[in-house]
Each structure stands twice: as C-alpha cells, then as structure tokens.
Coordinates of C-alpha atoms in Angstrom, one line a residue:
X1 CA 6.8 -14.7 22.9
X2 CA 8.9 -12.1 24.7
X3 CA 10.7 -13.2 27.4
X4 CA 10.9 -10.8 30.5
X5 CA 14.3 -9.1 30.3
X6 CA 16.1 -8.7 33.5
X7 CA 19.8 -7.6 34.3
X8 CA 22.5 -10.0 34.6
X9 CA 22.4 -8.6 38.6
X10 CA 19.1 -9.4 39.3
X11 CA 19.1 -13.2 37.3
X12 CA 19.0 -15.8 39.6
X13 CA 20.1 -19.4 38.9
X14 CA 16.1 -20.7 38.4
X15 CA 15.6 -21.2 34.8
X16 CA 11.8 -21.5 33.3
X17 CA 10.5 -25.0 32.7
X18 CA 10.3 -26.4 29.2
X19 CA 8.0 -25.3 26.6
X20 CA 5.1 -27.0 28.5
X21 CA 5.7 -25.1 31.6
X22 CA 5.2 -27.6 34.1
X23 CA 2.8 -26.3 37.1
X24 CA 5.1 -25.0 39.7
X25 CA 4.6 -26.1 43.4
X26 CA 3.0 -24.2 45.3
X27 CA 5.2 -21.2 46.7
X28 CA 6.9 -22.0 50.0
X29 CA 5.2 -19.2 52.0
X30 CA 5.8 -18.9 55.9
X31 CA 9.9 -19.4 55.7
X32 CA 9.9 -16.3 53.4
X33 CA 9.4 -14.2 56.5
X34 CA 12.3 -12.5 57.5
X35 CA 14.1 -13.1 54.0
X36 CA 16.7 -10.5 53.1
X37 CA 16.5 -8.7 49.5
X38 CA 19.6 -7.8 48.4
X39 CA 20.7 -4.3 47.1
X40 CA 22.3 -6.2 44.6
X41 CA 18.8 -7.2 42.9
X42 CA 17.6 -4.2 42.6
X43 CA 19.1 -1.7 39.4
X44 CA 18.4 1.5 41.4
X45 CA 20.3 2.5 44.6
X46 CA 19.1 1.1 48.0
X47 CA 20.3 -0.3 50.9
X48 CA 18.5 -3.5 50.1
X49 CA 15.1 -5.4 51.5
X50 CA 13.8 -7.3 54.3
X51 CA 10.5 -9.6 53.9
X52 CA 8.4 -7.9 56.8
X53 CA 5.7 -10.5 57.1
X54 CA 4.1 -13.5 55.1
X55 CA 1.1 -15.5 55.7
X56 CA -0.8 -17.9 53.8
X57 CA -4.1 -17.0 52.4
X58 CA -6.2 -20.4 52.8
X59 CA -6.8 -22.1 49.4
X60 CA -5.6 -18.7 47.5
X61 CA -2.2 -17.2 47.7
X62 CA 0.8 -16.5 49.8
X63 CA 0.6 -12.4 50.6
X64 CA 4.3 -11.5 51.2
X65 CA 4.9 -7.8 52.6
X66 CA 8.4 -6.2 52.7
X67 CA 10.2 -3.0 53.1
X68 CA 13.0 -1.4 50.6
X69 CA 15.5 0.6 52.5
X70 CA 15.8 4.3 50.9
X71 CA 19.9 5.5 50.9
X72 CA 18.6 8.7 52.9
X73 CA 18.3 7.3 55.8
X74 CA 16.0 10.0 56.6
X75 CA 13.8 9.2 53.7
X76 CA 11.2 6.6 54.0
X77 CA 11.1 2.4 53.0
X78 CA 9.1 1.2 49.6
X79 CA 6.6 -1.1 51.0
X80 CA 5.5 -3.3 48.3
X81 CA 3.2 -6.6 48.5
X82 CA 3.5 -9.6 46.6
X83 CA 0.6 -12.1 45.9
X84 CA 1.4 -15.3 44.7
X85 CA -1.0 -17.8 44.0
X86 CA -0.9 -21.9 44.6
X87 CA -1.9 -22.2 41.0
X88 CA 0.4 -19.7 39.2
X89 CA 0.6 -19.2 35.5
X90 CA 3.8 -18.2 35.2
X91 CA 3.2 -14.4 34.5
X92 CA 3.6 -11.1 36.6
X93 CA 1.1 -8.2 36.9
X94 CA 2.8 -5.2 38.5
X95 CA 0.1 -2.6 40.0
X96 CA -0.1 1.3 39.5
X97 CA -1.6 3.3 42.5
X98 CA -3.1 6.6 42.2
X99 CA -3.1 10.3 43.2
X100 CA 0.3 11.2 45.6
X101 CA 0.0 7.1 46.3
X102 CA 0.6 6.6 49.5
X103 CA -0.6 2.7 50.2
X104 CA -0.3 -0.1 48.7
X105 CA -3.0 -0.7 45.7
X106 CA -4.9 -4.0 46.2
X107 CA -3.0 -7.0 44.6
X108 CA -5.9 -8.9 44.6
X109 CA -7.9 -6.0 42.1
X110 CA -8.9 -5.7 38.8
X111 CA -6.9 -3.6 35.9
X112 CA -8.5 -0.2 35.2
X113 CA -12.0 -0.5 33.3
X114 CA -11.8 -4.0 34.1
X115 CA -14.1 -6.4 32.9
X116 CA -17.0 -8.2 35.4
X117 CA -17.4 -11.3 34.1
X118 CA -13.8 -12.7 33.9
X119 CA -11.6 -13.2 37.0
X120 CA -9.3 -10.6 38.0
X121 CA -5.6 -11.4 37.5
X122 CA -4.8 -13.2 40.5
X123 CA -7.8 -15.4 39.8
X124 CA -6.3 -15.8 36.7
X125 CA -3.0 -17.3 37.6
X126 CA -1.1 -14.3 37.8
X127 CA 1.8 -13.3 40.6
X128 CA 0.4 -9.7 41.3
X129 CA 2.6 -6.5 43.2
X130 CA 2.6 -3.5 44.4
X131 CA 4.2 -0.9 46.3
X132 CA 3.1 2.7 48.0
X133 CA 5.9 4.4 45.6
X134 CA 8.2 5.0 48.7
X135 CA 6.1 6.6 51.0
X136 CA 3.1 6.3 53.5
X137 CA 0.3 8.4 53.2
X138 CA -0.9 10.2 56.5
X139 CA -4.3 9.1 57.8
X140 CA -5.1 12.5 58.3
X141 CA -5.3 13.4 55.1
X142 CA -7.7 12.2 52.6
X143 CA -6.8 9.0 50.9
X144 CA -4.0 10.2 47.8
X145 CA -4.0 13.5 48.8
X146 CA -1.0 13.8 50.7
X147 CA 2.0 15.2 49.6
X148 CA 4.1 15.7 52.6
X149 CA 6.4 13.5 51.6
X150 CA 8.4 15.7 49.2
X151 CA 10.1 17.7 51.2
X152 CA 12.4 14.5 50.7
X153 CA 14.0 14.7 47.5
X154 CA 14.5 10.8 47.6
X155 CA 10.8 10.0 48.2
X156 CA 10.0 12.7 45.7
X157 CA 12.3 10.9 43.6
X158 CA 10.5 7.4 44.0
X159 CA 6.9 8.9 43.2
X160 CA 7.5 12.1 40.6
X161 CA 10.3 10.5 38.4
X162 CA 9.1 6.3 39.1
X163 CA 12.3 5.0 40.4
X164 CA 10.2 3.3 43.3
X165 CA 8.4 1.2 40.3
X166 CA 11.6 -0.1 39.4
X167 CA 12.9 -1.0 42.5
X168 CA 9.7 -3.0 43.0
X169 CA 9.8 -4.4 40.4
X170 CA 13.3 -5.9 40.7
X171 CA 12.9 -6.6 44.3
X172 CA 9.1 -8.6 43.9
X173 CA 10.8 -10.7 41.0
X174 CA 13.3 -11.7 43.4
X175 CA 10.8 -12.6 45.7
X176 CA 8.9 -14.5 42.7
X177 CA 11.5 -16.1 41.4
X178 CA 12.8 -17.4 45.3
X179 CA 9.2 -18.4 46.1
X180 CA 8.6 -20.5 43.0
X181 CA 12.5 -21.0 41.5
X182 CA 11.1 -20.0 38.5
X183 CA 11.4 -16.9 36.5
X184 CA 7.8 -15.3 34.7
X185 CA 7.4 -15.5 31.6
X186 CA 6.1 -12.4 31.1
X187 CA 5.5 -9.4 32.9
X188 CA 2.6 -6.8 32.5
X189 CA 1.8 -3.6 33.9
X190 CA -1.6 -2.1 34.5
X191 CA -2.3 1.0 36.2
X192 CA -5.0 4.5 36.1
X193 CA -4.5 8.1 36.8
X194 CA -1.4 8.5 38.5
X195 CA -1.0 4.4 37.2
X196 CA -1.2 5.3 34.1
X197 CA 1.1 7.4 34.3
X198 CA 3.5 5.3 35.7
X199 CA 2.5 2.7 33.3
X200 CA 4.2 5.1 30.5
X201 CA 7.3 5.9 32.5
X202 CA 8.1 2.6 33.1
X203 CA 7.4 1.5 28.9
X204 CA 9.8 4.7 28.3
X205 CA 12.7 4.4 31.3
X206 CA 12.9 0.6 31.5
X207 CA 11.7 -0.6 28.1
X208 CA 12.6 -4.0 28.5
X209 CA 11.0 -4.5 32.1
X210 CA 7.6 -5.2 30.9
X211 CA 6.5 -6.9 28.5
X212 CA 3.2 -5.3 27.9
X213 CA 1.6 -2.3 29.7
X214 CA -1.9 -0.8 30.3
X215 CA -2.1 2.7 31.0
X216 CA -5.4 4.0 31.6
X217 CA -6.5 7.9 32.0
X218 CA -3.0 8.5 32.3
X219 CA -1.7 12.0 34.1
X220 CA 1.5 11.4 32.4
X221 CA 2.2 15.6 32.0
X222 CA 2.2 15.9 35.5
X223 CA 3.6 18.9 36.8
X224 CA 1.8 20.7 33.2
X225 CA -1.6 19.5 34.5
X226 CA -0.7 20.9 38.3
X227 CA -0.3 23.8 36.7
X228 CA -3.9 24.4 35.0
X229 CA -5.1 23.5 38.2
X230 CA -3.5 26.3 40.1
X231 CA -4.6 28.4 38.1
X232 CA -8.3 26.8 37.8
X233 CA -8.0 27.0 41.6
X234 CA -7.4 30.9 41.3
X235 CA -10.2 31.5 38.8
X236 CA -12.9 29.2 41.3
X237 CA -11.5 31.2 44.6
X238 CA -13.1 34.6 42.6
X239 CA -16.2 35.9 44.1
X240 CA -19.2 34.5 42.4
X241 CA -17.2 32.2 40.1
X242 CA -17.9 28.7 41.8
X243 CA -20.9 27.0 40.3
X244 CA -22.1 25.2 42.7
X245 CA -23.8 21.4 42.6
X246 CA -27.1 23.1 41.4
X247 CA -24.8 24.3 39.0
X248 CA -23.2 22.2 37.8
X249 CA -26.3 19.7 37.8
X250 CA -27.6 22.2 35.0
X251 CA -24.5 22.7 33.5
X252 CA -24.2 18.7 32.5
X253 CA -27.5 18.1 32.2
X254 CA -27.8 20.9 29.5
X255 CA -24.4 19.7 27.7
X256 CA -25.9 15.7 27.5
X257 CA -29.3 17.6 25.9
X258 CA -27.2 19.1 23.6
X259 CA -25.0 17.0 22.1
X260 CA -26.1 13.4 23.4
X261 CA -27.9 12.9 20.0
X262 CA -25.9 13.5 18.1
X263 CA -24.0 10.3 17.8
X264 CA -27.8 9.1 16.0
X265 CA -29.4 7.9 19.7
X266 CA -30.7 9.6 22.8
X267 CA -29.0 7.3 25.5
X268 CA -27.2 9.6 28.1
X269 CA -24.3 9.0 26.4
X270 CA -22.0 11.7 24.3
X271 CA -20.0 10.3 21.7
X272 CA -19.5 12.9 19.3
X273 CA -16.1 14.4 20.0
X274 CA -16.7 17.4 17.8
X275 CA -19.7 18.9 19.9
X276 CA -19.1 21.0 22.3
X277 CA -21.6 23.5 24.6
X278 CA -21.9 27.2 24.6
X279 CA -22.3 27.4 28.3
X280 CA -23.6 31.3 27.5
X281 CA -27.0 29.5 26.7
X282 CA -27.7 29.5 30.5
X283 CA -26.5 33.4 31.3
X284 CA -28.5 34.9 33.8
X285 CA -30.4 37.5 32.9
X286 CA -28.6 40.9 33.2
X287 CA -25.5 38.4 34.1
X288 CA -26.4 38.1 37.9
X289 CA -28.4 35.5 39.8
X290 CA -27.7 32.7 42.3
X291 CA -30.4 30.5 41.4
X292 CA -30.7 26.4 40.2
X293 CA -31.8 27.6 36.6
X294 CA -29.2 29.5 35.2
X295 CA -25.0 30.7 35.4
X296 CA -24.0 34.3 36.0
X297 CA -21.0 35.7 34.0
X298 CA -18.5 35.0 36.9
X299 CA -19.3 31.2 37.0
X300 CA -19.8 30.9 33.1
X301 CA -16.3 32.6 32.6
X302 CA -14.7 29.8 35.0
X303 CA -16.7 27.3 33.3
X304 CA -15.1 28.1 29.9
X305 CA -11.7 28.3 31.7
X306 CA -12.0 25.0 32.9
X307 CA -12.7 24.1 29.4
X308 CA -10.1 26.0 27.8
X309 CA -5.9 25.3 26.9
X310 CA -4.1 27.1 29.8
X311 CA -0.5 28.6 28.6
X312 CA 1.7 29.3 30.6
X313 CA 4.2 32.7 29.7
X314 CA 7.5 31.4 30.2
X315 CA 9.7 28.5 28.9
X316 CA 10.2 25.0 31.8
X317 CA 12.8 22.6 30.9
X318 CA 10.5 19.8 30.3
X319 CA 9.6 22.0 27.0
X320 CA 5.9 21.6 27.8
X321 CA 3.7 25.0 27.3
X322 CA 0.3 24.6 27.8
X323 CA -2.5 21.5 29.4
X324 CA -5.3 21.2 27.1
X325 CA -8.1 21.3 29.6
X326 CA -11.2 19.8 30.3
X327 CA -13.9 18.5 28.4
X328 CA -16.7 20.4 30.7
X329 CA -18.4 21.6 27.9
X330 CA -18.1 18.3 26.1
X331 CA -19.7 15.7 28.7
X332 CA -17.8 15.9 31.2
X333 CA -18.9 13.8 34.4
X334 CA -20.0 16.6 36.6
X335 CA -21.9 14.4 38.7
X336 CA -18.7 13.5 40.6
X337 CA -17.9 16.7 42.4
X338 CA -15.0 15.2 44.2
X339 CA -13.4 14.3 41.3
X340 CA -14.1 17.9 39.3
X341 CA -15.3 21.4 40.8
X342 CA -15.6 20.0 44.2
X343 CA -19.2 21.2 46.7
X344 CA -16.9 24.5 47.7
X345 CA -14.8 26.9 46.3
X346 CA -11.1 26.7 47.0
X347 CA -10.1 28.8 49.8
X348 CA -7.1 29.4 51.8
X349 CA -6.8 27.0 53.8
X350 CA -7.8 24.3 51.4
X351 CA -11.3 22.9 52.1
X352 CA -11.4 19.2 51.8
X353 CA -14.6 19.8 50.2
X354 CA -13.1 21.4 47.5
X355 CA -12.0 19.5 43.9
X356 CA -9.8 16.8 44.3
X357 CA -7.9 18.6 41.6
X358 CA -7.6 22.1 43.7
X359 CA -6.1 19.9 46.7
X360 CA -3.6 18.3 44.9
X361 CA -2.3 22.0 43.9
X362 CA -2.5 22.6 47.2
X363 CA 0.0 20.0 48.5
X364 CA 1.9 20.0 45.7
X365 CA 3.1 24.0 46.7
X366 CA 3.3 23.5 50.0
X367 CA 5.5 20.4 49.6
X368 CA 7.0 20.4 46.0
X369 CA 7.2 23.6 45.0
X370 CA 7.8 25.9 48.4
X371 CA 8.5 22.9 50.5
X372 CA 7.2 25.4 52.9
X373 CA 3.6 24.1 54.5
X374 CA 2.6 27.1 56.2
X375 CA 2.3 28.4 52.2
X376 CA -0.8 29.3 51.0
X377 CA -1.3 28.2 47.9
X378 CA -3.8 30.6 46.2
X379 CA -0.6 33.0 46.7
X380 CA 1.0 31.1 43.8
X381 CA -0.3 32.8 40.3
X382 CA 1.3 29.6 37.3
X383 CA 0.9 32.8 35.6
X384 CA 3.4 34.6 36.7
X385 CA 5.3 32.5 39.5
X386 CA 8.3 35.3 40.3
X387 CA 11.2 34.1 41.9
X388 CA 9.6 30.1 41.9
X389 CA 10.2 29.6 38.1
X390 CA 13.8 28.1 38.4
X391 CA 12.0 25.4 41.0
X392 CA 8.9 24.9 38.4
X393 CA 11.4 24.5 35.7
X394 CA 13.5 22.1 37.7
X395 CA 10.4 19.6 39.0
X396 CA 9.4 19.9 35.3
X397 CA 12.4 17.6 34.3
X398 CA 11.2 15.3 37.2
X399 CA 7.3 14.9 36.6
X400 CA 6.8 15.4 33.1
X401 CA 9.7 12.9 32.1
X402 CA 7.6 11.2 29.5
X403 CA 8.7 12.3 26.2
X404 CA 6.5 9.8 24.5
X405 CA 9.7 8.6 22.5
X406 CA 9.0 4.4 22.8
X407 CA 10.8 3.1 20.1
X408 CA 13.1 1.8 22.4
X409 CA 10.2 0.0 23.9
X410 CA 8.5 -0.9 20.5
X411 CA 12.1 -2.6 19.2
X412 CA 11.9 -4.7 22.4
X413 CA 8.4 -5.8 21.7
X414 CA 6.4 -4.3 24.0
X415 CA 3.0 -3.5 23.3
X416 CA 1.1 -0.9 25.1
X417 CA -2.8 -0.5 25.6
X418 CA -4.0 3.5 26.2
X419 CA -7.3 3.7 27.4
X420 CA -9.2 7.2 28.4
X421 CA -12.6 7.9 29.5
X422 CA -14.3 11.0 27.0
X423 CA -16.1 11.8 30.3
X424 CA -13.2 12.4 32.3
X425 CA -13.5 15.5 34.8
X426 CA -10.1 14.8 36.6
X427 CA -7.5 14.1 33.8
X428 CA -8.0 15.9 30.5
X429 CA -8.7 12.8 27.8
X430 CA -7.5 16.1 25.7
X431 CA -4.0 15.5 26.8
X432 CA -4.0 11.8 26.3
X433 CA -4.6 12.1 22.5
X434 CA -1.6 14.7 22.7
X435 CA 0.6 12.3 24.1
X436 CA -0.7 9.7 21.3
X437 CA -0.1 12.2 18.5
X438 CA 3.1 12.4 20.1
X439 CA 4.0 9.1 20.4
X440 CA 3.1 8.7 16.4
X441 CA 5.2 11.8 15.5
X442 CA 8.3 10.0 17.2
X443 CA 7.9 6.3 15.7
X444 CA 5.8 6.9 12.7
X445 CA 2.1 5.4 11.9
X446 CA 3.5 1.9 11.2
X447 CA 5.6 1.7 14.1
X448 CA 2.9 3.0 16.5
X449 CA 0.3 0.6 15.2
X450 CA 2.6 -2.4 16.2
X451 CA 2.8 -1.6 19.7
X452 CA 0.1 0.6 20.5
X453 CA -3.5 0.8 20.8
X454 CA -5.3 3.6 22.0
X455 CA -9.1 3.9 22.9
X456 CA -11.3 6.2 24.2
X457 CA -14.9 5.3 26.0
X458 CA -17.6 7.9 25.2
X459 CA -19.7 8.4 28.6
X460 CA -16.5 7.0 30.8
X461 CA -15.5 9.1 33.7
X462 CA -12.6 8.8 35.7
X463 CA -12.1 5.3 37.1
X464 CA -15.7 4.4 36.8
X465 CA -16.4 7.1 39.8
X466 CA -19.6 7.5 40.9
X467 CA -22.5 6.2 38.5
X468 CA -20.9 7.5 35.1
X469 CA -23.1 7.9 32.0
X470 CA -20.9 4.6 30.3
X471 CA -19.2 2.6 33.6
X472 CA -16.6 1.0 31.2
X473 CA -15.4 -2.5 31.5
X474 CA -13.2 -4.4 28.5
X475 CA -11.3 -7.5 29.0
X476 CA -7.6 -5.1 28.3
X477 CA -5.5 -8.0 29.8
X478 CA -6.6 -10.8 28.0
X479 CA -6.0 -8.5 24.5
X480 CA -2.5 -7.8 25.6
X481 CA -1.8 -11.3 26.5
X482 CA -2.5 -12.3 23.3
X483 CA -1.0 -9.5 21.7
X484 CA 2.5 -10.3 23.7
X485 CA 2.2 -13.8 23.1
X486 CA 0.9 -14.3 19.8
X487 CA 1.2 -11.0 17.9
X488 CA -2.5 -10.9 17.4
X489 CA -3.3 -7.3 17.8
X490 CA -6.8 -6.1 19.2
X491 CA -9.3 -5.8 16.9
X492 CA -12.9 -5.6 17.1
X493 CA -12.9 -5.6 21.0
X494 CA -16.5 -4.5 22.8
X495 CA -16.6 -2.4 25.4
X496 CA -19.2 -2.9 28.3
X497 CA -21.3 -0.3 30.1
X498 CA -21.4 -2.4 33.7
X499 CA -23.9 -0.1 35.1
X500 CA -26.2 0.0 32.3
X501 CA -25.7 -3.8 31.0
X502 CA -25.1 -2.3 27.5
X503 CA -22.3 -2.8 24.8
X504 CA -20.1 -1.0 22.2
X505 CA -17.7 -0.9 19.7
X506 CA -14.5 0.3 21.1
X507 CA -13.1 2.4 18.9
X508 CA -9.5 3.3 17.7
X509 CA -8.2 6.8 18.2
X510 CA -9.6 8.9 16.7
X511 CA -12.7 6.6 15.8
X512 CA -15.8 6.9 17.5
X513 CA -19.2 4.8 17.6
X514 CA -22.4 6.0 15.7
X515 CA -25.6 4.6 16.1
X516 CA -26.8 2.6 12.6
X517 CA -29.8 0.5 13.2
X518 CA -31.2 -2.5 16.3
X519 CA -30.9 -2.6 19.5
X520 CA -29.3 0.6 20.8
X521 CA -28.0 -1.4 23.8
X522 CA -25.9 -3.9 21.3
X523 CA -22.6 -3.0 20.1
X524 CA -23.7 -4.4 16.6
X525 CA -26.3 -1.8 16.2
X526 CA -22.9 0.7 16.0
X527 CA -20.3 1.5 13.5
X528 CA -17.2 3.3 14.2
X529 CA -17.0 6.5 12.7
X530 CA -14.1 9.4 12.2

C-alpha cells in the first residue's frame, strides 16, 4: 500500500498507528477554531491560514472552515472545508468543483457517477475537503458561471493552472493530521467537469499527492474547448441558425431512432460509437421553414458544426490545434438545453438562457482574455483573433497544462480511473479518448494499463443532468481503493442506470456493450464488443 507522500515541510510529528490502525479518537473539534495554518505547510506561496469557524455536526463529523491568504493582497483567500468524521478510516477524499468554481463543493457528496446503494465517502470513514479554487463566485451570476475573478492573475492562477488544489491540499492535511495526530493513509481525489480536470492536473503536477484519482468528464484542454465554443457561439448568433427546443427535440429523437438499435436492442440507449446521424435527413423542404418537423439549412449547418473538429489557423504555446467536438449527431443529451444549445441563441449581451457553454466564452473574454468586461464577446472570431493571439497563446500554457505525460505519476503508484459519459452535450467524450490515446502514446500500453482505467457510459450525459437516457452510477471508489491498496485492478465492474433500475457491462476504452441474449435490463445479457 502506498503511503501518502508529503514534503518534509508539511510532516508533522504524528506518525500512523501500527499495522492494525487503531481507531483514532474522535477529532477534537471546537478548540480548532481560530487555529493558525502556517505558510510553512503549504508547498505553494501564501501568507498562511486561519481556521474561520468549526462546529460539531451531532453524531457525524466535525465541519472545519478556513481561509488561505493569497500573496496579492488584492487577490482573494482559498476557502476550503474539511469534514472529519468521529469514526474515521484513516483515508482522505479531496473534492473537485465545477465550471469557474466559485463555492465550496459539498464534503458530504458523492464521487461523480456515484453509486446509490453504498454510502458516500464520509459515510464511509473518509476525512473529505474542499475548497472554492481561490475565489468566490458572485450571487449574481449563475452558479459556476462567473469569471470575474481573473482579472487577478493570482486567482486565475489558483483556478486555470490548480495551484489552489495544492494548497488545499497541504493546508486540510494539516488540519487532518492536528485534529486526529495521525497522518492518512491514503489520499484520493475525485472530481467532474472542471473536477476532472483538476483531478488530472493534480496526477500530472504533484504526482505523489494522491494516491489514486477519479476524473470524470474531464475538461482537461480547457482553453482548446473555450475556443470551439466561441466559435460555436458565432455560428448559433447567425440568423436562422439556432434550433430551437422543438428542434432539437427532433434532432435527438431522430438520432436515438437511428442508431439506438444498433447495439442489438431498442432501449433508448446508443452504444454504438461508430453511428452517427446525417442531420440532412430532416432538411426542410426548399431549405426554409420554422416549424417542429424539420431543420432549415442554417440550423442544420450549426448542427453539423457543433458536431465537427474545430481548427484553429495559427500555432498557441500549449501546441494544441483543434477540439474534437461534440457527439450531437451521435446521442448527444439534447434534452438538457442548459447544458448544450441553450432555449436562446447567443446574443450580445449574453442571455442567461443561452448554453451554458456560450456563457462560459462569454466570461472567459471579458475576464481572461480582454480582461475588459464592457467586451462583447461575439466580437472575438477564434478564427482569426488579431492582435489577442499572443494573450490566447499565453493562457494556453496556463489552462491546457495537462500534457497527459503521467509516468511520473504511474512510477509513484498512482492509479487513475477516467470515466466519460458517450451522451455528453457539455464536454466532448471525443476529447477524453484523445487525452487517453495520449496518455498511452507517452507511457506505452503496459504502462497505461497499470495505472489507468478508462470507461465510457453509453446513454450518460453530463453529471447525470436532467433525466439522461443511462443516469450512470458505479461504485469508482471502492475499485480504486482496492486497486491502491491491493493491486487488484478493476475488472468486470457493472455499471448502473439509477433512473431506469437497469445494469451493464462497463466497458474498457475502446470496448463497448452489445446486446447477446435475456433480460435486456441485466448486464449479463451483454458482452463487450470493439
């Protein structure tokens, strides 16, 4: 078993109990109020910690809040939260959040496409933390859609390149190690979207500060991704182009019709990666119409943009030229409008009934990019960005960091659990297999399958929005616990539709499940297929 490495700064003088891990007591709670983290704990530059509040929560845990003090004093604290429970197993679960972050995720939640029949990890024994990245999100805005706070190149800092999940982490194992003068054992990582991202930063930056991570629908490329959707934004703003949600209603309904069988079963769910929709199927005739039973030109074009690679002309210092797009014409979850083309068309200003996608862009120039917020964002062509190409270029280095190089990672024995949605209308499960093929390219096949498993859900959408075709749910954390601690690698795992109360073979990248024979509903009436 892998012990959790942590610098000589940060080791306190607590030492883990013997091999039988004696229970701990419980952890002294109230007189942690007011407790001072030192700088010195923490690897990255701050000006240290101060324990804001603790209280007891009866029969549970101890919920300890604190603040991280940024250098620039005009850039903002880290909150982070720490949950430890009476009963505590002697492991760490570190949190991811999602979108531009903003809050603090809920320590006392489950790991992306959690399972509902086991308890989630603080149920389980686990001290759990979080933090907001380094910055708070503005109540104004819609939740993780506020991206204000990068006109501060600190706080863009602690949420583009990770360094905030660093100093969390260093400062909450502090507070872990105080509260029970013990050290974990191990220390895990779980996380979606933007989590999953950060889940692969810190496996690649930090490779010896987690022992095991799960990164779910990650947005690891960032800034590459921003970029398809500012141009995606540009396409929907078009007159004519935006399919609405009669629309795209048709659109989904017509792609599940299509290639929904073809996995051996008529069950709502798409599973053969290889089909994909010729949304031309549903022209209008002549090309024009407005009507619930067919697509002009304008909004089939955008449709098959949306679908397509976007390249981008010019070279970024991150090396990354092109985001593979999304699978629209593939079963994407176009019930989830939020999530994907949004009710509206993107305008100037930003509706917040547009995509969630087209609102990020829209933040993300006003505040990364420009750092102007009077800056109108459909003004911005990815295409041809003029005299902003040296600041693309430069943020590229920042948020697409990840250059799926984790050897170092692998040698420490970490062990990493990718997960990805087929259904996903929000992060392309396109670019996740890139990064996997990546990732293999770097370490070799043998390496790769030592430390990493990577799975995607046929029917899953993005974090189980909505009322997805296939609402995923697989016990990730016990796999990578006993992965960590016993080498047994996942194998044979079953995948649960919670909506549907269904099962099925999760499959290996690039496997996929076909229907044989039984029950359709039973993961045993599938094999996995390539």
């Amino acid at each position: 078993m892998r012990k959790a490495v942590v610098s000589a700064a940060v080791v306190l003088a607590a030492s883990v109990p013997g091999p039988a891990l004696a229970s701990p007591a419980a952890p002294e709670c109230a007189g942690l109020a007011g407790l001072p983290i030192p700088a010195s704990v923490i690897s990255l530059p701050t000006s240290g910690g101060l324990v804001t509040a603790a209280s007891a929560v009866p029969g549970d845990h101890c919920r300890v809040d604190a603040d991280l003090y940024p250098v620039d004093p005009a850039a903002p604290a880290v909150k982070l939260r720490v949950a430890l429970p009476r009963a505590w197993n002697h492991k760490a679960l570190m949190f991811g959040g999602g979108g531009y972050n903003g809050t603090i995720p809920d320590v006392a939640a489950n790991v992306p496409f959690g399972p509902a029949d086991r308890p989630v990890p603080l149920a389980r024994g686990y001290a759990t933390f979080a933090s907001d990245s380094g910055h708070q999100q503005n109540p104004a805005r819609p939740p993780s859609l506020d991206g204000s706070f990068g006109l501060n190149d600190e706080a863009l800092a602690n949420f583009a390149a990770g360094d905030a999940l660093k100093k969390a982490r260093d400062a909450s194992l502090f507070l872990i190690r105080h509260a029970y003068s013990a050290t974990p054992t191990e220390v895990f990582f779980a996380g979606g979207s933007t989590g999953g991202r950060e889940a692969l930063v810190v496996a690649q930056r930090w490779p010896t500060a987690f022992d095991g991570v799960i990164s779910a629908y990650p947005a690891w490329n960032n800034l590459a991704e921003i970029l398809d959707l500012g141009y995606l934004a540009q396409v929907l703003s078009r007159p004519g182009a935006f399919p609405g949600p009669a629309q795209q209603t048709l659109l989904y309904d017509s792609v599940v019709k299509a290639c929904d069988g073809r996995d051996g079963v008529a069950d709502g769910v798409v599973s053969d990666p290889g089909c994909r929709f010729d949304p031309r199927v549903l022209r209008c005739p002549g090309g024009a119409g407005t009507g619930p039973a067919c697509l002009p030109d304008a909004q089939i074009g955008a449709v098959t943009a949306m679908s397509s690679p976007f390249r981008w002309p010019y070279r970024i210092a991150s090396g990354e030229t092109q985001y593979p797009g999304f699978p629209f014409l593939s079963g994407a979850d176009m019930r989830t409008p939020f999530l994907g083309f949004g009710t509206t068309a993107p305008a100037d200003p930003m509706p917040v009934t547009s995509g969630y996608g087209m609102q990020y862009w829209d933040q993300w120039v006003k505040y990364f990019l420009t750092r102007d917020p009077g800056q109108k964002a459909l003004d911005i062509d990815p295409r041809h960005p003029g005299r902003w190409l040296a600041r693309i270029s430069a943020l590229s280095l920042v948020q697409d960091r990840n250059n799926a190089d984790l050897r170092p990672f692998a040698r420490a024995g970490g062990k990493l659990i990718l997960l990805h949605g087929a259904a996903d209308e929000l992060v392309s499960p396109y670019s996740t297999s890139d990064y996997y093929s990546r990732v293999r390219a770097a370490a070799g096949p043998r390496v790769t399958d030592e430390f990493l498993r990577y799975y995607v859900v046929p029917g899953a959408n993005h974090a189980n929005f909505g009322t997805p075709a296939f609402a995923a749910g697989w016990d990730s954390l016990s796999a990578l616990e006993r992965w960590a601690g016993t080498g047994r690698a996942p194998s044979n795992q079953v995948v649960t539709d919670l909506a549907h109360h269904r099962t099925r073979p999760l499959c290996a990248y690039p496997g996929w499940p076909r229907y044989r024979a039984g029950d359709p509903d039973r993961a045993a009436s599938f094999a996995c297929v390539r």
